[in-house]
């Protein structure tokens, strides 16, 4: 898998999915509650728990995130290697395009 493919994988994600991946990149594991708190603070509003759960499930299905049960009621989430590579490639792509406002830069 080349870098363009990895960047394109994240290009197909929503901004909310990318924000979740970013939040997961700061620690090894998170539970749904800690992710919700972090994103509530970022968006400055109370996010719908159902939306968060559906988005996490989609990221698990796409192999960007791994999910495991910590106990009967709590799941933990972490980035997979694919998720880390995709996030890293996206950051490199963004860094390479900062400040490039010419027509040629938007090809």
CSV table of N, CA and C in Angstrom, one decimal:
chain,number,residue,atom,x,y,z
A,1,UNK,N,0.9,-1.2,0.0
A,1,UNK,CA,0.0,0.0,0.0
A,1,UNK,C,0.9,1.2,0.0
A,2,UNK,N,0.7,2.1,-1.0
A,2,UNK,CA,1.6,3.3,-1.1
A,2,UNK,C,1.0,4.4,-0.3
A,3,UNK,N,1.7,5.5,-0.1
A,3,UNK,CA,1.3,6.6,0.7
A,3,UNK,C,0.0,7.3,0.1
A,4,UNK,N,-0.1,7.4,-1.2
A,4,UNK,CA,-1.3,8.0,-1.8
A,4,UNK,C,-2.5,7.2,-1.5
A,5,UNK,N,-2.4,5.9,-1.5
A,5,UNK,CA,-3.6,5.1,-1.1
A,5,UNK,C,-4.0,5.3,0.3
A,6,UNK,N,-3.0,5.4,1.2
A,6,UNK,CA,-3.3,5.6,2.6
A,6,UNK,C,-4.0,7.0,2.8
A,7,UNK,N,-3.4,8.0,2.2
A,7,UNK,CA,-4.1,9.4,2.2
A,7,UNK,C,-5.5,9.3,1.7
A,8,UNK,N,-5.7,8.6,0.6
A,8,UNK,CA,-7.0,8.6,0.0
A,8,UNK,C,-8.0,7.8,0.9
A,9,UNK,N,-7.5,6.8,1.6
A,9,UNK,CA,-8.3,6.1,2.6
A,9,UNK,C,-9.0,7.1,3.5
A,10,UNK,N,-8.2,8.1,4.1
A,10,UNK,CA,-8.7,9.1,5.0
A,10,UNK,C,-9.5,10.1,4.3
A,11,UNK,N,-9.2,10.4,3.0
A,11,UNK,CA,-9.9,11.4,2.3
A,11,UNK,C,-11.4,11.0,2.1
A,12,UNK,N,-11.7,9.7,2.2
A,12,UNK,CA,-13.0,9.2,2.2
A,12,UNK,C,-13.7,9.2,3.5
A,13,UNK,N,-13.0,9.6,4.5
A,13,UNK,CA,-13.6,9.7,5.9
A,13,UNK,C,-14.3,11.0,6.1
A,14,UNK,N,-15.2,11.1,6.9
A,14,UNK,CA,-15.8,12.4,7.3
A,14,UNK,C,-14.8,13.2,8.2
A,15,UNK,N,-15.1,14.5,8.3
A,15,UNK,CA,-14.3,15.3,9.3
A,15,UNK,C,-14.4,14.7,10.7
A,16,UNK,N,-15.6,14.3,11.1
A,16,UNK,CA,-15.8,13.8,12.4
A,16,UNK,C,-15.0,12.5,12.6
A,17,UNK,N,-15.0,11.6,11.6
A,17,UNK,CA,-14.2,10.4,11.7
A,17,UNK,C,-12.7,10.7,11.9
A,18,UNK,N,-12.2,11.7,11.1
A,18,UNK,CA,-10.8,12.1,11.2
A,18,UNK,C,-10.6,12.7,12.6
A,19,UNK,N,-11.5,13.5,13.1
A,19,UNK,CA,-11.4,14.0,14.5
A,19,UNK,C,-11.3,12.9,15.5
A,20,UNK,N,-12.1,11.9,15.4
A,20,UNK,CA,-12.0,10.7,16.3
A,20,UNK,C,-10.7,10.1,16.2
A,21,UNK,N,-10.1,9.9,15.0
A,21,UNK,CA,-8.8,9.3,14.8
A,21,UNK,C,-7.8,10.1,15.5
A,22,UNK,N,-7.9,11.4,15.3
A,22,UNK,CA,-6.9,12.3,16.0
A,22,UNK,C,-7.0,12.2,17.5
A,23,UNK,N,-8.2,12.2,18.0
A,23,UNK,CA,-8.3,12.0,19.5
A,23,UNK,C,-7.7,10.7,20.0
A,24,UNK,N,-7.9,9.7,19.2
A,24,UNK,CA,-7.4,8.4,19.6
A,24,UNK,C,-5.8,8.3,19.5
A,25,UNK,N,-5.3,9.2,18.7
A,25,UNK,CA,-3.8,9.2,18.5
A,25,UNK,C,-3.0,9.7,19.7
A,26,UNK,N,-3.7,10.4,20.6
A,26,UNK,CA,-3.0,11.0,21.8
A,26,UNK,C,-2.7,10.0,22.9
A,27,UNK,N,-3.5,8.9,23.0
A,27,UNK,CA,-3.2,7.9,24.1
A,27,UNK,C,-3.3,6.6,23.4
A,28,UNK,N,-2.9,5.6,24.2
A,28,UNK,CA,-3.0,4.2,23.6
A,28,UNK,C,-4.4,3.7,23.5
A,29,UNK,N,-5.2,3.9,24.5
A,29,UNK,CA,-6.6,3.5,24.4
A,29,UNK,C,-7.5,4.5,25.0
A,30,UNK,N,-8.8,4.5,24.6
A,30,UNK,CA,-9.8,5.3,25.1
A,30,UNK,C,-11.1,4.5,25.2
A,31,UNK,N,-12.0,4.9,26.1
A,31,UNK,CA,-13.3,4.4,26.1
A,31,UNK,C,-14.2,5.4,25.5
A,32,UNK,N,-15.4,5.0,25.2
A,32,UNK,CA,-16.4,5.9,24.5
A,32,UNK,C,-16.6,7.1,25.3
A,33,UNK,N,-16.7,7.1,26.6
A,33,UNK,CA,-17.0,8.2,27.4
A,33,UNK,C,-15.8,9.2,27.3
A,34,UNK,N,-14.6,8.8,27.4
A,34,UNK,CA,-13.4,9.7,27.3
A,34,UNK,C,-13.4,10.4,25.9
A,35,UNK,N,-13.7,9.6,24.9
A,35,UNK,CA,-13.7,10.2,23.5
A,35,UNK,C,-14.8,11.2,23.4
A,36,UNK,N,-16.0,10.9,24.0
A,36,UNK,CA,-17.1,11.8,23.9
A,36,UNK,C,-16.7,13.1,24.6
A,37,UNK,N,-16.1,13.0,25.8
A,37,UNK,CA,-15.7,14.2,26.6
A,37,UNK,C,-14.8,15.1,25.8
A,38,UNK,N,-13.8,14.4,25.2
A,38,UNK,CA,-12.8,15.2,24.4
A,38,UNK,C,-13.4,15.9,23.2
A,39,UNK,N,-14.3,15.2,22.5
A,39,UNK,CA,-14.9,15.8,21.3
A,39,UNK,C,-16.0,16.8,21.7
A,40,UNK,N,-16.7,16.6,22.8
A,40,UNK,CA,-17.6,17.6,23.3
A,40,UNK,C,-16.9,18.9,23.5
A,41,UNK,N,-15.7,18.8,24.2
A,41,UNK,CA,-14.9,20.0,24.4
A,41,UNK,C,-14.5,20.7,23.1
A,42,UNK,N,-14.0,19.8,22.2
A,42,UNK,CA,-13.5,20.4,20.9
A,42,UNK,C,-14.6,21.1,20.1
A,43,UNK,N,-15.8,20.4,20.0
A,43,UNK,CA,-16.9,21.0,19.3
A,43,UNK,C,-17.7,22.0,20.1
A,44,UNK,N,-17.4,22.1,21.4
A,44,UNK,CA,-18.1,23.0,22.3
A,44,UNK,C,-19.6,22.7,22.3
A,45,UNK,N,-20.0,21.5,22.2
A,45,UNK,CA,-21.4,21.1,22.4
A,45,UNK,C,-21.5,19.6,22.8
A,46,UNK,N,-22.6,19.2,23.2
A,46,UNK,CA,-22.9,17.9,23.7
A,46,UNK,C,-23.2,17.0,22.5
A,47,UNK,N,-22.3,16.1,22.1
A,47,UNK,CA,-22.5,15.2,21.0
A,47,UNK,C,-23.4,14.1,21.3
A,48,UNK,N,-24.1,13.6,20.3
A,48,UNK,CA,-25.0,12.5,20.5
A,48,UNK,C,-24.2,11.2,20.7
A,49,UNK,N,-24.5,10.5,21.7
A,49,UNK,CA,-23.7,9.2,22.0
A,49,UNK,C,-23.9,8.2,20.9
A,50,UNK,N,-25.1,8.2,20.3
A,50,UNK,CA,-25.4,7.2,19.2
A,50,UNK,C,-24.6,7.5,18.0
A,51,UNK,N,-24.4,8.8,17.7
A,51,UNK,CA,-23.6,9.2,16.5
A,51,UNK,C,-22.1,8.7,16.8
A,52,UNK,N,-21.6,9.0,18.0
A,52,UNK,CA,-20.3,8.6,18.3
A,52,UNK,C,-20.1,7.1,18.2
A,53,UNK,N,-21.0,6.3,18.7
A,53,UNK,CA,-21.0,4.8,18.7
A,53,UNK,C,-21.0,4.3,17.2
A,54,UNK,N,-21.9,4.9,16.4
A,54,UNK,CA,-22.0,4.5,15.0
A,54,UNK,C,-20.7,4.8,14.2
A,55,UNK,N,-20.1,6.0,14.5
A,55,UNK,CA,-18.9,6.4,13.9
A,55,UNK,C,-17.7,5.5,14.3
A,56,UNK,N,-17.6,5.2,15.6
A,56,UNK,CA,-16.6,4.3,16.0
A,56,UNK,C,-16.7,2.9,15.4
A,57,UNK,N,-18.0,2.4,15.3
A,57,UNK,CA,-18.2,1.1,14.6
A,57,UNK,C,-17.8,1.1,13.2
A,58,UNK,N,-18.0,2.2,12.5
A,58,UNK,CA,-17.6,2.4,11.1
A,58,UNK,C,-16.1,2.3,11.0
A,59,UNK,N,-15.4,3.0,11.9
A,59,UNK,CA,-13.9,3.1,11.9
A,59,UNK,C,-13.4,1.7,12.2
A,60,UNK,N,-14.0,0.9,13.1
A,60,UNK,CA,-13.6,-0.4,13.4
A,60,UNK,C,-13.8,-1.3,12.2
A,61,UNK,N,-14.9,-1.2,11.5
A,61,UNK,CA,-15.2,-1.9,10.3
A,61,UNK,C,-14.2,-1.7,9.2
A,62,UNK,N,-13.7,-0.4,9.1
A,62,UNK,CA,-12.7,0.0,8.1
A,62,UNK,C,-11.3,-0.3,8.5
A,63,UNK,N,-11.1,-0.9,9.7
A,63,UNK,CA,-9.8,-1.3,10.2
A,63,UNK,C,-8.9,-0.1,10.5
A,64,UNK,N,-9.5,1.1,10.9
A,64,UNK,CA,-8.7,2.2,11.4
A,64,UNK,C,-8.6,2.1,12.9
A,65,UNK,N,-9.6,1.5,13.5
A,65,UNK,CA,-9.7,1.4,15.0
A,65,UNK,C,-10.0,0.0,15.4
A,66,UNK,N,-9.3,-0.4,16.5
A,66,UNK,CA,-9.6,-1.7,17.1
A,66,UNK,C,-10.5,-1.5,18.4
A,67,UNK,N,-11.4,-2.4,18.6
A,67,UNK,CA,-12.3,-2.3,19.8
A,67,UNK,C,-12.2,-3.6,20.6
A,68,UNK,N,-12.1,-3.5,21.9
A,68,UNK,CA,-12.1,-4.6,22.7
A,68,UNK,C,-12.9,-4.3,24.0
A,69,UNK,N,-13.5,-5.3,24.6
A,69,UNK,CA,-14.3,-5.2,25.8
A,69,UNK,C,-13.4,-5.1,27.0
A,70,UNK,N,-13.5,-4.0,27.8
A,70,UNK,CA,-12.8,-3.9,29.0
A,70,UNK,C,-13.5,-4.6,30.1
A,71,UNK,N,-14.8,-4.5,30.1
A,71,UNK,CA,-15.7,-5.2,31.0
A,71,UNK,C,-17.1,-5.4,30.3
A,72,UNK,N,-18.1,-5.8,31.1
A,72,UNK,CA,-19.4,-6.0,30.4
A,72,UNK,C,-20.0,-4.8,29.8
A,73,UNK,N,-19.7,-3.6,30.4
A,73,UNK,CA,-20.3,-2.4,29.9
A,73,UNK,C,-19.4,-1.4,29.2
A,74,UNK,N,-18.1,-1.7,29.2
A,74,UNK,CA,-17.2,-0.7,28.6
A,74,UNK,C,-16.3,-1.3,27.5
A,75,UNK,N,-16.2,-0.6,26.4
A,75,UNK,CA,-15.3,-1.0,25.3
A,75,UNK,C,-14.2,0.0,25.3
A,76,UNK,N,-13.0,-0.5,24.9
A,76,UNK,CA,-11.9,0.4,24.7
A,76,UNK,C,-11.5,0.4,23.2
A,77,UNK,N,-11.1,1.5,22.8
A,77,UNK,CA,-10.7,1.7,21.4
A,77,UNK,C,-9.3,2.2,21.3
A,78,UNK,N,-8.6,1.8,20.2
A,78,UNK,CA,-7.3,2.2,19.9
A,78,UNK,C,-7.1,2.2,18.4
A,79,UNK,N,-6.1,3.0,18.0
A,79,UNK,CA,-5.8,3.0,16.5
A,79,UNK,C,-5.1,1.7,16.2
A,80,UNK,N,-5.5,1.2,15.0
A,80,UNK,CA,-4.8,0.1,14.4
A,80,UNK,C,-3.5,0.6,13.7
A,81,UNK,N,-2.7,-0.2,13.3
A,81,UNK,CA,-1.5,0.2,12.5
A,81,UNK,C,-1.9,0.9,11.2
A,82,UNK,N,-3.0,0.4,10.6
A,82,UNK,CA,-3.5,1.1,9.4
A,82,UNK,C,-4.0,2.5,9.8
A,83,UNK,N,-4.7,2.6,10.9
A,83,UNK,CA,-5.1,3.9,11.3
A,83,UNK,C,-4.0,4.9,11.6
A,84,UNK,N,-3.0,4.4,12.2
A,84,UNK,CA,-1.8,5.3,12.5
A,84,UNK,C,-1.1,5.7,11.2
A,85,UNK,N,-0.9,4.7,10.3
A,85,UNK,CA,-0.3,5.1,9.0
A,85,UNK,C,-1.1,6.1,8.2
A,86,UNK,N,-2.4,5.9,8.2
A,86,UNK,CA,-3.3,6.8,7.5
A,86,UNK,C,-3.3,8.2,8.1
A,87,UNK,N,-3.4,8.3,9.4
A,87,UNK,CA,-3.3,9.6,10.1
A,87,UNK,C,-2.0,10.3,9.8
A,88,UNK,N,-0.9,9.5,9.9
A,88,UNK,CA,0.4,10.1,9.7
A,88,UNK,C,0.6,10.6,8.2
A,89,UNK,N,0.1,9.8,7.3
A,89,UNK,CA,0.1,10.2,5.9
A,89,UNK,C,-0.7,11.4,5.6
A,90,UNK,N,-1.9,11.5,6.3
A,90,UNK,CA,-2.8,12.7,6.1
A,90,UNK,C,-2.1,13.9,6.7
A,91,UNK,N,-1.4,13.8,7.8
A,91,UNK,CA,-0.7,14.9,8.4
A,91,UNK,C,0.4,15.4,7.5
A,92,UNK,N,1.2,14.5,6.9
A,92,UNK,CA,2.3,14.8,6.0
A,92,UNK,C,1.7,15.5,4.8
A,93,UNK,N,0.6,15.0,4.2
A,93,UNK,CA,0.0,15.6,3.1
A,93,UNK,C,-0.5,17.0,3.4
A,94,UNK,N,-1.1,17.2,4.6
A,94,UNK,CA,-1.6,18.5,5.0
A,94,UNK,C,-0.4,19.5,5.1
A,95,UNK,N,0.7,19.0,5.7
A,95,UNK,CA,1.9,19.9,6.0
A,95,UNK,C,2.5,20.3,4.6
A,96,UNK,N,2.4,19.4,3.6
A,96,UNK,CA,3.0,19.7,2.3
A,96,UNK,C,2.1,20.7,1.5
A,97,UNK,N,0.9,20.9,1.9
A,97,UNK,CA,0.0,21.8,1.2
A,97,UNK,C,-0.4,23.1,1.9
A,98,UNK,N,0.2,23.3,3.1
A,98,UNK,CA,-0.1,24.5,3.9
A,98,UNK,C,0.5,25.7,3.1
A,99,UNK,N,-0.3,26.7,3.0
A,99,UNK,CA,0.2,28.0,2.4
A,99,UNK,C,0.2,27.9,0.9
A,100,UNK,N,-0.1,26.8,0.3
A,100,UNK,CA,0.0,26.7,-1.2
A,100,UNK,C,-1.4,27.1,-1.7
A,101,UNK,N,-1.5,28.3,-2.2
A,101,UNK,CA,-2.8,28.8,-2.6
A,101,UNK,C,-2.8,29.1,-4.1
A,102,UNK,N,-1.8,28.7,-4.8
A,102,UNK,CA,-1.7,28.9,-6.3
A,102,UNK,C,-2.6,27.9,-6.9
A,103,UNK,N,-3.0,28.2,-8.2
A,103,UNK,CA,-3.8,27.2,-8.9
A,103,UNK,C,-3.1,25.9,-9.1
A,104,UNK,N,-1.8,26.0,-9.4
A,104,UNK,CA,-1.0,24.8,-9.6
A,104,UNK,C,-1.0,24.0,-8.4
A,105,UNK,N,-1.0,24.5,-7.2
A,105,UNK,CA,-1.0,23.8,-5.9
A,105,UNK,C,-2.2,23.0,-5.6
A,106,UNK,N,-3.3,23.3,-6.4
A,106,UNK,CA,-4.6,22.6,-6.1
A,106,UNK,C,-4.9,21.6,-7.2
A,107,UNK,N,-3.9,21.1,-7.9
A,107,UNK,CA,-4.2,20.1,-8.9
A,107,UNK,C,-4.6,18.8,-8.4
